[in-house]
Protein backbone atom coordinates (compact mmCIF):
# COMPACT_ATOMS: atom_id res chain seq x y z
CA UNK A 1 -17.73 27.62 7.07
CA UNK A 2 -15.59 26.44 4.24
CA UNK A 3 -16.57 22.85 2.84
CA UNK A 4 -13.74 20.90 1.44
CA UNK A 5 -13.43 17.77 -0.77
CA UNK A 6 -10.24 15.53 -1.02
CA UNK A 7 -9.64 13.79 -4.54
CA UNK A 8 -7.58 10.95 -3.52
CA UNK A 9 -4.95 9.38 -5.88
CA UNK A 10 -2.07 7.06 -5.49
CA UNK A 11 -1.16 4.42 -2.99
CA UNK A 12 -2.55 3.28 0.29
CA UNK A 13 0.02 5.09 2.18
CA UNK A 14 -1.36 8.29 0.53
CA UNK A 15 -4.66 7.39 1.27
CA UNK A 16 -3.71 7.28 5.16
CA UNK A 17 -2.29 10.83 4.33
CA UNK A 18 -5.56 11.99 2.64
CA UNK A 19 -7.40 10.68 5.80
CA UNK A 20 -5.15 12.50 8.15
CA UNK A 21 -5.75 15.79 6.36
CA UNK A 22 -9.46 15.36 6.42
CA UNK A 23 -9.12 14.68 10.30
CA UNK A 24 -6.88 17.83 10.75
CA UNK A 25 -9.12 20.28 8.83
CA UNK A 26 -12.39 18.62 10.42
CA UNK A 27 -10.91 19.48 13.87
CA UNK A 28 -11.44 23.24 12.95
CA UNK A 29 -15.51 22.38 12.79
CA UNK A 30 -16.04 26.03 13.08
CA UNK A 31 -14.22 26.71 9.79
CA UNK A 32 -14.01 23.66 7.78
CA UNK A 33 -16.51 20.71 6.86
CA UNK A 34 -15.96 17.72 4.83
CA UNK A 35 -18.21 16.76 1.90
CA UNK A 36 -17.94 13.74 -0.38
CA UNK A 37 -19.42 15.94 -3.23
CA UNK A 38 -16.76 18.01 -5.17
CA UNK A 39 -19.98 20.13 -6.45
CA UNK A 40 -20.73 21.11 -2.90
CA UNK A 41 -17.15 22.25 -1.97
CA UNK A 42 -15.48 25.67 -1.67
CA UNK A 43 -11.97 24.10 -1.65
CA UNK A 44 -10.77 20.87 -3.37
CA UNK A 45 -7.64 19.23 -2.33
CA UNK A 46 -5.97 16.86 -5.06
CA UNK A 47 -3.73 14.48 -2.85
CA UNK A 48 -1.54 13.46 -5.72
CA UNK A 49 0.99 10.70 -6.54
CA UNK A 50 4.38 11.51 -7.89
CA UNK A 51 5.91 7.84 -8.34
CA UNK A 52 5.86 7.07 -11.90
CA UNK A 53 5.03 8.90 -15.12
CA UNK A 54 1.35 7.58 -15.40
CA UNK A 55 0.44 8.39 -11.87
CA UNK A 56 1.90 11.97 -12.41
CA UNK A 57 -0.22 12.48 -15.63
CA UNK A 58 -3.24 11.14 -13.94
CA UNK A 59 -2.80 13.57 -10.93
CA UNK A 60 -2.04 16.65 -13.06
CA UNK A 61 -4.92 15.88 -15.33
CA UNK A 62 -7.12 15.99 -12.10
CA UNK A 63 -6.04 19.28 -11.62
CA UNK A 64 -6.97 20.60 -15.04
CA UNK A 65 -10.32 18.72 -15.06
CA UNK A 66 -11.00 20.06 -11.70
CA UNK A 67 -10.22 23.59 -12.65
CA UNK A 68 -12.30 23.38 -16.02
CA UNK A 69 -15.17 21.77 -14.07
CA UNK A 70 -15.17 24.16 -11.17
CA UNK A 71 -13.38 27.41 -12.08
CA UNK A 72 -14.75 29.18 -9.02
CA UNK A 73 -13.49 27.01 -6.54
CA UNK A 74 -10.10 26.94 -4.76
CA UNK A 75 -7.62 24.03 -5.49
CA UNK A 76 -4.85 22.82 -3.50
CA UNK A 77 -2.35 20.35 -5.08
CA UNK A 78 -1.16 18.33 -2.16
CA UNK A 79 0.79 14.75 -1.67
CA UNK A 80 3.63 13.42 -3.48
CA UNK A 81 3.57 15.30 -6.84
CA UNK A 82 3.15 18.65 -4.87
CA UNK A 83 6.22 17.53 -2.68
CA UNK A 84 8.47 16.50 -5.44
CA UNK A 85 7.69 19.42 -7.87
CA UNK A 86 6.64 22.20 -5.54
CA UNK A 87 9.25 24.71 -6.95
CA UNK A 88 8.34 24.03 -10.40
CA UNK A 89 4.62 24.09 -10.10
CA UNK A 90 4.56 27.39 -7.96
CA UNK A 91 5.12 29.30 -11.22
CA UNK A 92 4.13 26.83 -13.87
CA UNK A 93 0.57 25.63 -12.58
CA UNK A 94 -1.62 28.66 -12.35
CA UNK A 95 -4.79 26.31 -11.93
CA UNK A 96 -4.01 25.65 -8.41
CA UNK A 97 -4.22 28.28 -5.69
CA UNK A 98 -1.89 26.38 -3.00
CA UNK A 99 0.82 23.75 -2.92
CA UNK A 100 1.36 21.51 -0.05
CA UNK A 101 3.69 18.53 0.35
CA UNK A 102 3.66 15.49 2.70
CA UNK A 103 5.97 16.58 5.17
CA UNK A 104 4.36 17.86 8.32
CA UNK A 105 0.67 17.31 7.53
CA UNK A 106 -0.96 19.18 10.36
CA UNK A 107 -0.02 22.14 8.30
CA UNK A 108 -2.83 21.82 6.06
CA UNK A 109 -4.92 23.98 8.41
CA UNK A 110 -2.73 26.97 7.88
CA UNK A 111 -2.53 26.36 3.99
CA UNK A 112 -6.03 26.07 3.56
CA UNK A 113 -6.82 29.29 5.68
CA UNK A 114 -4.19 31.13 3.34
CA UNK A 115 -5.99 29.93 0.20
CA UNK A 116 -9.25 30.88 1.34
CA UNK A 117 -7.85 34.44 2.19
CA UNK A 118 -7.01 34.63 -1.43
CA UNK A 119 -3.20 34.08 -0.79
CA UNK A 120 -1.23 31.32 -2.97
CA UNK A 121 0.25 29.18 -0.49
CA UNK A 122 3.39 26.97 -1.06
CA UNK A 123 4.50 24.63 1.68
CA UNK A 124 7.08 21.82 1.56
CA UNK A 125 7.95 20.93 5.11
CA UNK A 126 10.79 18.99 5.93
CA UNK A 127 10.87 15.25 5.93
CA UNK A 128 11.26 14.45 9.64
CA UNK A 129 9.57 11.90 11.64
CA UNK A 130 6.09 10.23 10.91
CA UNK A 131 3.13 12.65 10.51
CA UNK A 132 0.24 10.75 12.14
CA UNK A 133 -2.85 11.23 13.99
CA UNK A 134 -5.78 9.56 15.53
CA UNK A 135 -7.72 9.52 12.16
CA UNK A 136 -11.54 10.49 12.39
CA UNK A 137 -12.10 10.04 8.71
CA UNK A 138 -12.09 7.01 6.47
CA UNK A 139 -11.88 6.94 2.38
CA UNK A 140 -11.95 3.06 2.46
CA UNK A 141 -14.05 0.21 2.77
CA UNK A 142 -16.01 0.05 6.33
CA UNK A 143 -14.28 -2.06 8.97
CA UNK A 144 -10.98 -2.22 6.96
CA UNK A 145 -8.06 0.15 7.54
CA UNK A 146 -4.47 0.92 6.87
CA UNK A 147 -1.97 1.64 9.60
CA UNK A 148 1.09 3.33 8.71
CA UNK A 149 4.09 2.25 10.53
CA UNK A 150 6.88 4.06 8.88
CA UNK A 151 7.85 6.88 6.56
CA UNK A 152 10.31 7.22 3.68
CA UNK A 153 12.66 4.70 2.48
CA UNK A 154 16.70 4.04 2.75
CA UNK A 155 16.88 1.08 0.42
CA UNK A 156 17.66 3.41 -2.36
CA UNK A 157 16.49 1.19 -5.29
CA UNK A 158 17.98 2.65 -8.35
CA UNK A 159 14.65 3.26 -10.22
CA UNK A 160 12.66 4.39 -7.34
CA UNK A 161 12.09 8.15 -6.31
CA UNK A 162 10.44 7.54 -3.00
CA UNK A 163 13.66 8.88 -1.28
CA UNK A 164 13.35 11.76 -3.26
CA UNK A 165 9.66 12.24 -2.25
CA UNK A 166 9.17 10.91 1.10
CA UNK A 167 13.00 11.05 2.51
CA UNK A 168 14.97 8.47 4.44
CA UNK A 169 13.37 5.84 6.52
CA UNK A 170 11.95 6.91 9.76
CA UNK A 171 9.61 4.91 12.06
CA UNK A 172 6.60 5.51 14.07
CA UNK A 173 6.65 4.89 17.87
CA UNK A 174 5.37 1.56 18.59
CA UNK A 175 3.00 2.61 21.30
CA UNK A 176 1.37 4.99 18.81
CA UNK A 177 0.78 2.20 16.49
CA UNK A 178 -0.84 0.10 19.20
CA UNK A 179 -2.92 2.98 20.58
CA UNK A 180 -4.21 3.31 16.95
CA UNK A 181 -5.00 -0.36 16.51
CA UNK A 182 -6.74 -0.49 19.74
CA UNK A 183 -9.02 2.50 18.94
CA UNK A 184 -9.79 0.88 15.47
CA UNK A 185 -10.66 -2.26 17.10
CA UNK A 186 -12.85 -0.67 19.52
CA UNK A 187 -14.69 0.87 16.63
CA UNK A 188 -15.37 -2.40 15.00
CA UNK A 189 -12.64 -2.53 12.52
CA UNK A 190 -11.83 -6.19 11.29
CA UNK A 191 -9.16 -5.91 8.89
CA UNK A 192 -5.92 -4.11 9.68
CA UNK A 193 -3.35 -3.62 6.99
CA UNK A 194 0.20 -2.64 7.91
CA UNK A 195 1.96 -0.50 5.61
CA UNK A 196 5.14 1.31 5.07
CA UNK A 197 7.50 1.91 2.32
CA UNK A 198 9.15 -1.14 3.52
CA UNK A 199 7.79 -3.02 6.63
CA UNK A 200 10.77 -5.12 7.13
CA UNK A 201 12.84 -1.91 7.88
CA UNK A 202 10.66 -0.86 10.55
CA UNK A 203 12.77 0.33 13.68
CA UNK A 204 16.13 0.27 11.68
CA UNK A 205 16.29 4.06 10.30
CA UNK A 206 19.36 5.97 11.11
CA UNK A 207 17.49 7.99 13.85
CA UNK A 208 15.31 5.09 15.17
CA UNK A 209 17.44 4.47 18.21
CA UNK A 210 14.79 5.70 20.57
CA UNK A 211 12.03 3.85 18.77
CA UNK A 212 14.21 0.44 19.41
CA UNK A 213 14.74 1.66 22.89
CA UNK A 214 11.07 2.26 23.87
CA UNK A 215 10.09 -0.98 22.16
CA UNK A 216 12.43 -2.86 23.85
CA UNK A 217 11.00 -1.71 27.28
CA UNK A 218 7.64 -2.24 26.17
CA UNK A 219 8.23 -5.85 24.94
CA UNK A 220 10.94 -6.74 27.36
CA UNK A 221 12.90 -8.25 24.23
CA UNK A 222 16.54 -7.67 23.12
CA UNK A 223 15.80 -5.61 19.74
CA UNK A 224 18.41 -5.91 17.24
CA UNK A 225 19.94 -2.81 15.96
CA UNK A 226 20.31 -3.82 12.20
CA UNK A 227 18.91 -6.80 10.98
CA UNK A 228 21.25 -8.79 8.68
CA UNK A 229 19.77 -10.62 5.63
CA UNK A 230 16.98 -12.66 6.56
CA UNK A 231 17.91 -13.22 10.05
CA UNK A 232 19.04 -10.76 12.83
CA UNK A 233 22.75 -11.33 14.48
CA UNK A 234 20.99 -11.63 17.79
CA UNK A 235 17.76 -10.53 19.47
CA UNK A 236 14.53 -10.16 17.54
CA UNK A 237 14.00 -7.52 14.77
CA UNK A 238 11.70 -4.49 15.52
CA UNK A 239 9.08 -5.65 13.30
CA UNK A 240 8.77 -8.96 15.19
CA UNK A 241 8.66 -7.25 18.37
CA UNK A 242 5.73 -4.87 17.14
CA UNK A 243 3.81 -7.92 15.89
CA UNK A 244 4.19 -9.33 19.27
CA UNK A 245 2.69 -6.28 21.05
CA UNK A 246 -0.38 -6.44 18.44
CA UNK A 247 -0.70 -9.98 19.30
CA UNK A 248 -1.67 -8.98 23.09
CA UNK A 249 -4.33 -6.79 21.72
CA UNK A 250 -7.72 -8.54 22.43
CA UNK A 251 -10.38 -8.65 19.85
CA UNK A 252 -11.87 -10.09 16.55
CA UNK A 253 -9.75 -8.92 13.87
CA UNK A 254 -7.27 -9.91 11.43
CA UNK A 255 -3.80 -8.34 10.47
CA UNK A 256 -2.24 -8.17 6.96
CA UNK A 257 1.52 -7.35 6.36
CA UNK A 258 2.03 -5.37 3.20
CA UNK A 259 5.39 -4.35 1.25
CA UNK A 260 8.34 -6.07 2.40
CA UNK A 261 11.54 -5.67 0.85
CA UNK A 262 12.96 -9.17 -0.18
CA UNK A 263 16.55 -8.36 0.68
CA UNK A 264 16.02 -8.39 4.55
CA UNK A 265 12.60 -10.21 4.96
CA UNK A 266 12.33 -10.77 8.92
CA UNK A 267 12.04 -14.30 9.05
CA UNK A 268 11.48 -13.91 13.01
CA UNK A 269 8.10 -12.74 12.30
CA UNK A 270 6.83 -16.19 11.34
CA UNK A 271 7.50 -17.42 14.65
CA UNK A 272 4.97 -14.45 15.97
CA UNK A 273 2.47 -15.21 13.30
CA UNK A 274 2.09 -19.01 13.98
CA UNK A 275 1.21 -18.19 17.68
CA UNK A 276 -1.69 -15.91 16.38
CA UNK A 277 -3.95 -16.81 13.51
CA UNK A 278 -5.43 -13.27 13.54
CA UNK A 279 -2.08 -12.74 11.49
CA UNK A 280 -2.97 -13.52 7.92
CA UNK A 281 -0.58 -15.91 6.03
CA UNK A 282 -0.26 -12.88 2.92
CA UNK A 283 2.79 -11.67 2.15
CA UNK A 284 3.51 -8.71 -0.29
CA UNK A 285 7.18 -8.84 -1.42
CA UNK A 286 8.05 -6.79 -4.56
CA UNK A 287 10.91 -8.80 -6.36
CA UNK A 288 10.93 -6.52 -9.51
CA UNK A 289 13.08 -9.02 -11.51
CA UNK A 290 14.25 -12.60 -11.43
CA UNK A 291 17.53 -11.58 -13.43
CA UNK A 292 20.55 -11.41 -11.02
CA UNK A 293 22.09 -8.64 -13.25
CA UNK A 294 19.07 -6.69 -13.48
CA UNK A 295 18.62 -6.93 -9.47
CA UNK A 296 22.10 -5.99 -9.23
CA UNK A 297 21.53 -2.55 -11.35
CA UNK A 298 18.48 -2.12 -9.47
CA UNK A 299 20.80 -1.65 -6.40
CA UNK A 300 19.43 -4.88 -4.72
CA UNK A 301 21.35 -7.38 -3.15
CA UNK A 302 19.63 -10.74 -3.91
CA UNK A 303 19.13 -13.07 -6.88
CA UNK A 304 16.59 -15.56 -8.13
CA UNK A 305 18.18 -18.41 -6.18
CA UNK A 306 18.02 -16.67 -2.75
CA UNK A 307 14.59 -15.29 -3.27
CA UNK A 308 13.47 -18.83 -4.38
CA UNK A 309 14.86 -20.20 -1.37
CA UNK A 310 13.31 -17.77 0.89
CA UNK A 311 9.76 -18.47 -0.50
CA UNK A 312 10.43 -22.06 -0.10
CA UNK A 313 11.40 -21.65 3.34
CA UNK A 314 8.24 -19.38 4.09
CA UNK A 315 6.06 -21.97 2.42
CA UNK A 316 7.45 -24.60 4.77
CA UNK A 317 6.28 -22.74 7.75
CA UNK A 318 2.83 -21.77 6.12
CA UNK A 319 1.93 -24.18 3.15
CA UNK A 320 -1.32 -21.97 2.65
CA UNK A 321 0.65 -18.78 2.42
CA UNK A 322 -0.37 -16.24 -0.19
CA UNK A 323 2.31 -14.27 -1.99
CA UNK A 324 1.70 -11.00 -4.08
CA UNK A 325 4.62 -9.53 -5.70
CA UNK A 326 5.64 -7.13 -8.30
CA UNK A 327 7.85 -7.28 -11.54
CA UNK A 328 9.30 -4.53 -13.96
CA UNK A 329 10.19 -5.03 -17.37
CA UNK A 330 12.15 -2.73 -19.60
CA UNK A 331 14.66 -1.63 -17.06
CA UNK A 332 17.93 -0.15 -18.52
CA UNK A 333 19.98 -3.09 -19.94
CA UNK A 334 17.37 -5.68 -19.75
CA UNK A 335 17.86 -8.09 -22.63
CA UNK A 336 15.84 -10.85 -23.82
CA UNK A 337 18.07 -13.25 -21.71
CA UNK A 338 17.43 -11.29 -18.63
CA UNK A 339 13.42 -11.11 -19.51
CA UNK A 340 13.61 -14.98 -19.71
CA UNK A 341 15.26 -15.17 -16.61
CA UNK A 342 12.39 -13.07 -14.72
CA UNK A 343 9.79 -15.27 -16.65
CA UNK A 344 11.20 -18.46 -15.31
CA UNK A 345 11.47 -17.00 -11.85
CA UNK A 346 7.80 -16.12 -11.83
CA UNK A 347 6.85 -19.77 -13.21
CA UNK A 348 9.03 -21.14 -10.38
CA UNK A 349 7.87 -19.23 -7.11
CA UNK A 350 4.07 -19.09 -8.74
CA UNK A 351 2.65 -16.12 -6.63
CA UNK A 352 -1.01 -15.99 -6.25
CA UNK A 353 -0.92 -12.51 -7.28
CA UNK A 354 1.50 -10.09 -9.26
CA UNK A 355 1.54 -6.93 -10.90
CA UNK A 356 3.56 -6.50 -14.01
CA UNK A 357 4.55 -3.08 -15.16
CA UNK A 358 6.92 -1.49 -17.67
CA UNK A 359 9.82 0.65 -16.31
CA UNK A 360 9.23 4.43 -15.74
CA UNK A 361 12.16 6.84 -16.43
CA UNK A 362 12.19 8.90 -13.58
CA UNK A 363 14.66 12.26 -13.18
CA UNK A 364 17.08 12.39 -10.43
CA UNK A 365 17.00 8.52 -9.97
CA UNK A 366 20.37 6.58 -10.53
CA UNK A 367 18.75 4.69 -13.14
CA UNK A 368 17.86 7.66 -15.10
CA UNK A 369 21.19 7.93 -16.49
CA UNK A 370 22.02 4.11 -17.17
CA UNK A 371 22.65 3.32 -20.78
CA UNK A 372 21.11 0.79 -23.09
CA UNK A 373 17.32 1.81 -22.60
CA UNK A 374 14.51 -0.59 -23.64
CA UNK A 375 11.90 0.46 -26.23
CA UNK A 376 8.66 1.48 -24.45
CA UNK A 377 6.91 -0.91 -27.05
CA UNK A 378 9.05 -3.95 -26.11
CA UNK A 379 8.78 -3.29 -22.22
CA UNK A 380 5.22 -3.27 -22.55
CA UNK A 381 5.06 -6.36 -24.55
CA UNK A 382 7.31 -8.23 -22.02
CA UNK A 383 4.94 -6.82 -19.18
CA UNK A 384 2.01 -8.42 -21.16
CA UNK A 385 3.79 -11.82 -21.25
CA UNK A 386 4.34 -11.96 -17.61
CA UNK A 387 0.91 -10.74 -16.87
CA UNK A 388 -0.38 -13.94 -19.19
CA UNK A 389 1.81 -16.48 -17.01
CA UNK A 390 0.52 -14.73 -13.98
CA UNK A 391 -3.22 -15.19 -15.27
CA UNK A 392 -2.53 -18.84 -15.46
CA UNK A 393 -0.98 -19.29 -12.16
CA UNK A 394 -3.73 -17.28 -10.44
CA UNK A 395 -6.55 -19.18 -12.06
CA UNK A 396 -4.95 -22.56 -10.78
CA UNK A 397 -4.74 -21.10 -7.23
CA UNK A 398 -8.28 -19.60 -7.27
CA UNK A 399 -9.76 -22.99 -8.48
CA UNK A 400 -8.14 -24.70 -5.53
CA UNK A 401 -10.62 -22.71 -3.19
CA UNK A 402 -13.87 -24.29 -5.08
CA UNK A 403 -15.99 -26.02 -2.76
CA UNK A 404 -14.37 -24.61 0.48
CA UNK A 405 -15.98 -22.09 2.86
CA UNK A 406 -14.22 -18.92 4.00
CA UNK A 407 -15.01 -15.66 6.09
CA UNK A 408 -15.80 -12.87 3.64
CA UNK A 409 -15.52 -9.24 4.46
CA UNK A 410 -18.34 -7.38 2.70
CA UNK A 411 -17.55 -4.24 1.08
CA UNK A 412 -20.71 -3.47 -0.91
CA UNK A 413 -24.38 -4.46 -1.28
CA UNK A 414 -25.42 -4.64 -4.91
CA UNK A 415 -28.70 -3.26 -5.59
CA UNK A 416 -30.63 -5.87 -7.68
CA UNK A 417 -34.23 -6.82 -7.82
CA UNK A 418 -33.87 -10.22 -9.37
CA UNK A 419 -31.33 -11.75 -6.76
CA UNK A 420 -29.44 -10.69 -3.58
CA UNK A 421 -25.71 -10.04 -4.18
CA UNK A 422 -22.96 -8.62 -2.37
CA UNK A 423 -19.18 -8.02 -3.27
CA UNK A 424 -16.44 -8.79 -0.38
CA UNK A 425 -13.02 -10.31 0.09
CA UNK A 426 -11.48 -13.39 1.53
CA UNK A 427 -8.12 -13.55 3.70
CA UNK A 428 -6.25 -14.22 0.43
CA UNK A 429 -7.41 -10.93 -1.24
CA UNK A 430 -5.89 -7.75 0.03
CA UNK A 431 -7.82 -4.68 -0.45
CA UNK A 432 -8.11 -2.85 -3.89
CA UNK A 433 -5.42 -4.84 -5.69
CA UNK A 434 -6.74 -8.66 -5.70
CA UNK A 435 -9.84 -9.82 -6.93
CA UNK A 436 -13.21 -10.11 -5.09
CA UNK A 437 -15.91 -12.59 -4.08
CA UNK A 438 -19.49 -12.15 -5.26
CA UNK A 439 -21.64 -13.44 -2.22
CA UNK A 440 -25.18 -14.73 -3.41
CA UNK A 441 -27.76 -15.01 -0.30
CA UNK A 442 -31.42 -15.33 0.08
CA UNK A 443 -33.93 -12.47 0.89
CA UNK A 444 -34.45 -13.87 4.47
CA UNK A 445 -30.52 -13.32 5.07
CA UNK A 446 -30.69 -9.73 4.32
CA UNK A 447 -30.21 -8.68 7.79
CA UNK A 448 -26.79 -10.47 7.88
CA UNK A 449 -25.43 -8.67 4.75
CA UNK A 450 -24.19 -5.14 5.31
CA UNK A 451 -21.06 -3.17 4.38
CA UNK A 452 -18.34 -4.10 7.03
CA UNK A 453 -20.20 -7.35 7.85
CA UNK A 454 -17.98 -10.61 7.93
CA UNK A 455 -20.15 -13.75 6.92
CA UNK A 456 -19.41 -17.40 5.96
CA UNK A 457 -19.70 -18.21 2.23
CA UNK A 458 -18.93 -21.25 0.04
CA UNK A 459 -16.94 -20.67 -3.24
CA UNK A 460 -18.83 -22.00 -6.17
CA UNK A 461 -16.89 -20.95 -9.10
CA UNK A 462 -14.05 -18.95 -10.65
CA UNK A 463 -14.70 -15.78 -12.97
CA UNK A 464 -11.33 -14.13 -14.04
CA UNK A 465 -9.66 -13.23 -10.98
CA UNK A 466 -13.01 -13.03 -8.93
CA UNK A 467 -14.84 -15.65 -7.08
CA UNK A 468 -18.46 -16.60 -7.35
CA UNK A 469 -19.72 -17.71 -3.70
CA UNK A 470 -23.17 -18.59 -1.73
CA UNK A 471 -23.88 -17.75 1.71
CA UNK A 472 -23.89 -20.36 4.24
């Protein structure tokens, strides 16, 4: 029996891949057994990120540190970094015994067998379809799960390496998404987070004809082949049709939509969401810049005016809407006037949450060859300024919740002899990226508080990006 441990890095999509790897290996239960303790493992799989420089460095450091800490264990470098640099690492990274990309994930069993048989395996499967299975392993918080809807991306933003790593957009069949959600709900999962490189593009890939055809048959709706900016020419977008099918599932659960490209937001999903309050009014829309010149250089079509108009229309439908976004500073050619335009845009749209990052120069992306690079120090300073603006906006938003009662999904119970404390999240907080809610409760309520429980708590105060509350 080979015990294996998976060291997770990167985004939510990579975490789903890690859970799929663990499930495939776990099915070979006469040969492989998952352990959550690397010291017990014979095989350590580092599920890496290869998106930006800092993430790549983190994953490579994980390899070196793992080899130093456990020199006798077998190591497989998996995930996006392995996919992106497989040919380079097979000779230049002797610390690993196997390299496994993120194409066909079921091949992990063969790779693990070869590695344990003292053979160095290098596998980079073609990027075709969407690799998925009914996961039997979760690396996240109890009763919260990510559900992958697509793979790859065809937006080709000039700064982004995702098409290099995960290929062009492919969508997952709607019936398999529905089947997985039903399974998760039957197991008691309360929070379902739909993910893809771009949810808005679900069902619009070049080879997604059959996906649209089957979805039309399931839903009885006319599915548009290619959505225009914001509105389909006719019919409904595949994403709206998919949400309609999810809405038909019975059960006590909520659905959050993550990662929607702003150039083709599916406005018809709002009609579906209005009819079912289990769809959270939470939208993750990465704008990256508020300067039309820089947005154009990023190979995006919008501008501050069109994006601001989009947010206003969304807030007319959902006044309580929560918006998360990201901004990038220091993109090649970004001058002070461009940065000020972004800062003004941020102040205008007032997102509840945003991440502000300095540009990462990535080889083989179109932006790599752009001139007029911005010094790293200046880019980081600009990101700090945006962070300060966002901090004030977030504080104001959070203060508006004080005195109100919300459903809180408990993620952790804190051992404390002096008082009873737990950590959880309200609907306006996505897992792992937004703040948290501290829940205080009495000794007699201990039976109600456990990981995965959903409780009612009244917000008492704001502490940084977190909230303090008491069980009601």
